[in-house]
Coordinates of C-alpha atoms and ligand atoms in Angstrom, one line a residue:
I284 CA -16.6 -7.6 111.5
K285 CA -18.1 -8.7 108.2
I286 CA -16.0 -8.6 105.0
G287 CA -17.1 -8.9 101.4
V288 CA -14.4 -9.3 98.8
D289 CA -14.6 -9.1 95.0
A290 CA -11.3 -10.4 93.5
G291 CA -11.4 -9.5 89.9
G292 CA -9.0 -9.8 87.0
T293 CA -7.1 -6.6 87.9
L294 CA -8.2 -5.3 91.3
I295 CA -9.4 -6.8 94.6
K296 CA -12.1 -4.8 96.1
A297 CA -13.2 -5.2 99.8
A298 CA -16.3 -3.8 101.5
Y299 CA -16.4 -4.3 105.2
M300 CA -18.9 -3.5 107.9
K301 CA -17.6 -2.1 111.2
D302 CA -20.3 -1.0 113.6
A303 CA -23.0 0.1 111.1
S304 CA -21.1 1.8 108.3
I305 CA -19.5 0.2 105.2
E306 CA -15.8 0.9 104.6
Y307 CA -13.9 0.2 101.4
K308 CA -10.4 -1.0 100.5
T309 CA -8.7 -1.9 97.2
F310 CA -5.7 -4.0 96.4
S311 CA -4.1 -4.8 93.1
V312 CA -4.5 -8.5 92.1
S313 CA -0.7 -8.8 92.2
Q314 CA -1.1 -8.1 95.9
L315 CA -3.2 -11.2 96.5
A316 CA -1.1 -12.3 99.5
L317 CA -1.3 -8.9 101.0
A318 CA -5.0 -8.8 100.6
A319 CA -5.3 -12.2 102.4
E320 CA -3.0 -11.0 105.1
W321 CA -5.2 -7.9 105.6
I322 CA -8.3 -10.2 105.9
N323 CA -6.5 -12.7 108.2
Q324 CA -5.7 -9.9 110.7
F325 CA -9.4 -10.0 111.8
P326 CA -9.6 -13.3 113.7
H327 CA -13.4 -13.5 114.1
A328 CA -14.4 -11.9 110.8
R329 CA -17.2 -13.4 108.7
I330 CA -16.0 -13.3 105.1
C331 CA -17.6 -13.9 101.7
V332 CA -15.6 -13.8 98.4
T333 CA -16.6 -13.4 94.8
G334 CA -15.0 -12.7 91.4
G335 CA -12.8 -14.6 89.0
K336 CA -9.9 -14.8 91.5
A337 CA -12.1 -15.7 94.5
M338 CA -10.7 -19.3 94.5
L339 CA -7.1 -18.1 94.6
L340 CA -7.9 -15.7 97.4
K341 CA -9.9 -18.0 99.6
A342 CA -7.0 -20.5 99.4
L343 CA -5.0 -18.0 101.4
T344 CA -7.7 -17.0 104.0
D345 CA -7.9 -18.8 107.3
P346 CA -10.5 -20.3 107.6
A347 CA -11.3 -20.6 103.9
A348 CA -14.0 -18.1 103.1
P349 CA -17.3 -19.2 101.4
E350 CA -17.7 -18.0 97.8
M351 CA -20.6 -16.3 96.0
V352 CA -21.4 -16.2 92.3
E353 CA -20.0 -12.9 90.8
F354 CA -23.0 -11.7 88.9
E355 CA -25.3 -12.3 91.8
A356 CA -23.0 -10.4 94.1
T357 CA -22.7 -7.5 91.6
Y358 CA -26.5 -7.5 91.3
Q359 CA -27.1 -7.4 95.0
G360 CA -24.5 -4.6 95.5
A361 CA -26.0 -2.6 92.7
R362 CA -29.5 -3.0 94.2
Y363 CA -28.2 -1.8 97.5
L364 CA -26.6 1.3 96.0
L365 CA -29.6 2.1 93.7
D366 CA -31.8 1.7 96.8
K367 CA -29.8 4.4 98.6
E368 CA -30.4 6.7 95.6
G369 CA -34.1 5.9 95.5
L370 CA -33.8 4.1 92.1
A371 CA -34.2 0.5 93.0
E372 CA -37.7 -0.1 91.8
E373 CA -36.9 0.7 88.2
S374 CA -35.4 -1.7 85.6
H375 CA -32.0 -0.9 84.3
I376 CA -29.2 -2.2 82.1
L377 CA -26.1 -2.6 84.2
T378 CA -22.8 -2.4 82.5
N379 CA -19.7 -3.4 84.5
V380 CA -16.6 -2.0 82.9
G381 CA -13.9 -4.1 84.7
T382 CA -10.9 -5.7 83.0
G383 CA -13.5 -6.8 80.5
T384 CA -17.1 -5.5 80.1
S385 CA -20.2 -7.4 81.2
I386 CA -23.7 -6.3 80.4
H387 CA -26.8 -7.3 82.5
Y388 CA -30.5 -6.8 82.6
L389 CA -31.7 -5.8 86.1
G390 CA -35.4 -5.9 86.9
N391 CA -38.2 -7.8 88.7
G392 CA -35.9 -8.7 91.5
K393 CA -33.4 -10.6 89.4
Q394 CA -30.6 -10.1 86.9
H395 CA -29.5 -11.9 83.8
R396 CA -26.4 -11.4 81.7
V397 CA -27.2 -10.0 78.3
G398 CA -23.7 -10.0 76.8
G399 CA -20.5 -8.3 77.0
T400 CA -17.4 -7.2 75.1
G401 CA -13.7 -7.9 75.6
V402 CA -13.2 -4.1 75.2
G403 CA -12.9 -2.8 78.7
G404 CA -10.6 -1.4 81.3
G405 CA -7.9 -4.0 80.4
T406 CA -8.0 -2.6 76.9
I407 CA -7.3 0.9 78.2
M408 CA -4.3 -0.5 80.0
G409 CA -3.0 -2.7 77.1
L410 CA -3.5 -0.3 74.2
S411 CA -2.1 2.6 76.2
Q412 CA 1.0 0.6 77.1
L413 CA 1.5 -0.5 73.4
L414 CA 1.0 3.0 72.1
T415 CA 2.8 5.1 74.7
G416 CA 4.7 2.8 77.0
L417 CA 2.8 4.1 80.0
T418 CA 1.5 1.5 82.5
D419 CA 0.2 3.7 85.4
F420 CA -3.6 4.0 85.3
D421 CA -3.8 7.4 86.9
E422 CA -1.1 8.8 84.6
I423 CA -2.8 7.4 81.5
V424 CA -6.1 9.0 82.6
R425 CA -4.4 12.3 83.4
L426 CA -2.7 12.6 80.0
A427 CA -5.8 11.4 78.1
A428 CA -7.7 14.3 79.6
L429 CA -5.3 16.6 77.9
G430 CA -5.6 15.0 74.5
D431 CA -7.6 15.8 71.4
R432 CA -9.1 13.0 69.3
D433 CA -9.6 15.0 66.2
R434 CA -6.5 13.9 64.2
I435 CA -6.9 10.2 65.1
D436 CA -10.6 9.4 65.0
L437 CA -12.7 9.8 61.9
K438 CA -16.2 11.2 62.5
V439 CA -19.2 10.8 60.3
S440 CA -19.0 14.5 59.6
H441 CA -15.5 14.0 58.2
I442 CA -16.7 11.5 55.6
Y443 CA -19.8 13.6 54.7
E444 CA -17.7 16.9 54.4
G445 CA -20.1 19.8 54.0
R446 CA -23.1 17.6 53.4
T447 CA -25.8 16.6 55.9
P448 CA -25.1 13.1 57.0
P449 CA -27.9 10.5 57.4
I450 CA -26.9 10.0 61.1
S451 CA -25.4 12.4 63.6
G452 CA -22.1 13.8 62.3
D453 CA -20.7 13.6 65.8
L454 CA -20.8 9.8 65.8
T455 CA -17.4 8.2 65.3
A456 CA -17.3 6.6 61.9
S457 CA -14.0 4.9 62.6
N458 CA -12.0 4.9 65.8
F459 CA -8.3 5.4 64.8
G460 CA -9.6 5.8 61.2
R461 CA -8.2 9.2 60.5
L462 CA -4.5 8.5 60.8
S463 CA -4.1 7.8 57.1
A464 CA -4.9 11.4 56.4
L465 CA -1.8 12.5 58.3
A466 CA 1.4 13.5 56.6
S467 CA 4.2 11.1 57.4
S468 CA 6.1 13.9 59.1
D469 CA 3.3 14.6 61.5
S470 CA 3.8 13.1 64.9
I471 CA 1.0 12.2 67.3
S472 CA 1.4 13.0 71.0
K473 CA 0.8 10.6 73.9
E474 CA -2.1 12.7 75.0
E475 CA -3.9 12.4 71.6
L476 CA -3.3 8.6 71.5
L477 CA -4.5 8.1 75.1
A478 CA -7.6 10.2 74.5
S479 CA -8.5 8.1 71.5
V480 CA -7.9 4.8 73.3
I481 CA -10.3 5.9 76.0
G482 CA -12.7 7.1 73.3
L483 CA -12.6 3.7 71.7
V484 CA -13.4 1.9 74.9
G485 CA -16.0 4.4 76.0
E486 CA -17.9 4.3 72.7
T487 CA -17.7 0.5 72.4
V488 CA -19.1 -0.1 75.9
A489 CA -21.8 2.7 75.4
T490 CA -22.8 1.3 72.0
A491 CA -23.1 -2.3 73.3
S492 CA -25.1 -1.1 76.3
V493 CA -27.5 1.0 74.3
L494 CA -28.2 -2.0 72.0
A495 CA -28.9 -4.1 75.1
A496 CA -31.2 -1.4 76.5
A497 CA -33.2 -1.3 73.3
Q498 CA -33.7 -5.0 73.4
F499 CA -35.6 -4.5 76.7
N500 CA -37.2 -1.2 75.9
L501 CA -35.2 0.4 78.6
S502 CA -33.3 3.7 78.5
S503 CA -31.5 3.8 81.8
I504 CA -28.0 2.3 81.8
L505 CA -26.0 2.0 85.0
F506 CA -22.3 2.0 84.5
I507 CA -20.0 0.6 87.2
G508 CA -16.5 -0.8 87.4
S509 CA -13.1 0.6 88.5
S510 CA -12.4 1.7 84.9
F511 CA -14.4 4.8 85.8
N512 CA -12.3 5.6 88.9
H513 CA -11.2 9.2 88.7
N514 CA -11.6 8.7 85.0
D515 CA -13.4 11.8 83.6
P516 CA -12.4 11.2 80.0
L517 CA -14.0 7.7 80.1
K518 CA -17.1 9.0 81.9
R519 CA -17.5 11.9 79.5
S520 CA -17.1 9.6 76.5
V521 CA -19.6 7.0 77.8
E522 CA -22.0 9.7 78.9
G523 CA -21.9 11.7 75.7
Y524 CA -22.2 8.6 73.5
T525 CA -25.0 7.0 75.5
R526 CA -27.0 10.2 75.2
L527 CA -26.2 10.7 71.5
R528 CA -27.6 7.2 71.0
G529 CA -30.8 8.1 72.9
A530 CA -30.3 6.4 76.3
E531 CA -29.7 7.7 79.8
P532 CA -26.4 7.0 81.5
L533 CA -26.3 6.6 85.3
F534 CA -23.2 6.5 87.6
I535 CA -23.4 5.8 91.3
G536 CA -20.9 6.5 94.0
K537 CA -18.9 3.3 95.1
G538 CA -20.2 1.6 91.9
E539 CA -16.8 -0.2 91.6
Y540 CA -17.6 -1.9 94.9
C541 CA -20.9 -3.5 93.8
G542 CA -19.5 -7.1 93.8
A543 CA -17.8 -6.6 97.2
I544 CA -21.0 -5.0 98.7
G545 CA -23.1 -7.9 97.4
A546 CA -20.7 -10.4 99.0
L547 CA -20.9 -8.5 102.2
L548 CA -24.7 -8.4 102.2
N549 CA -24.7 -12.1 101.7
L550 CA -23.2 -12.6 105.2
Ligands
LIG64 P1 -13.1 -8.3 86.0 O1 -14.4 -7.9 86.7 O2 -13.2 -8.1 84.5 O3 -12.6 -9.6 86.4 P2 -11.9 -6.4 87.8 O4 -13.0 -6.7 88.7 O5 -10.5 -6.5 88.4 O6 -12.0 -7.3 86.5 P3 -12.3 -3.5 87.9 O7 -11.6 -3.5 89.2 O8 -13.8 -3.2 88.0 O9 -12.1 -4.9 87.2 O10 -11.6 -2.6 86.8 C1 -10.3 -2.8 86.4 C2 -9.9 -1.6 85.5 O11 -9.9 -0.4 86.3 C3 -8.5 -1.7 85.0 O12 -8.5 -2.5 83.8 C4 -8.1 -0.3 84.8 O13 -8.6 0.2 83.5 C5 -8.9 0.4 85.9 N1 -8.1 0.8 87.1 C6 -8.6 1.7 88.0 N2 -7.6 1.8 89.0 C7 -6.6 1.0 88.7 C8 -5.4 0.8 89.3 N3 -5.0 1.4 90.4 N4 -4.6 -0.1 88.7 C9 -4.9 -0.8 87.6 N5 -6.1 -0.5 86.9 C10 -6.9 0.4 87.5
LIG65 MG1 -15.0 -7.2 88.5

């Protein structure tokens, strides 16, 4: 058996090859010991680890597993998944919305990091907890899907009331910028707050990605990372905003496992 592991800031993702097919498994980073135990149950496994917590994880595996550079692993995994979809030949911007967000240029058989933003999946978790007390990712996403952003987020069309704005009125002028218009007696629901948190993250990562794409004259942006797991509100926000800004969003199945797949393919 071969096992590739991507131990990130929040989640540990494993991709392993049994016979000819790749299987997947995820642990929380708080379950580092459990993940190591799972790996150690395969006595003759070949293992490669990557990600920010790779050092911590390989200290617990027996024998210590070799490590691979995270961006290279993510790139190799993305290439593998793109190849399966018949998209590998093209150049893309790759945006990995993990705990934080990292933006890369993919093309000509190599990748390089263009930039990133600290606004990412960790921001969804942190702001959601602060604003609503909720800490469960699936519950945050479920409630966000029911929320309306209209009373919280200020759109360009709100500022240009009735007039034709110089840019699309649907663009957000100010995330969380409409609260001052509320009467003090109005209360905001958890659903509304969570929808706006996800909108803030989605629009920030989409905007940064679109700017990166323009730098390379590209329009295709591949979005990966566990932040998109069962997360329709984030997907819709990123998709809508990327299109609004003139680029083409792309999502691939198992995209959250790019790093783990890259580590697996390295074996
Ligand atoms: P990084 O790459 O920045 O080091 P990471 O690799 O751990 O971090 P991902 O696993 O890609 O990042 O994504 C983590 C994000 O995914 C979380 O911040 C959260 O928004 C979301 N998420 C999805 N499922 C869960 C879950 N079960 N528990 C916690 N967060 C989750
Ligand atoms: Mg990661």
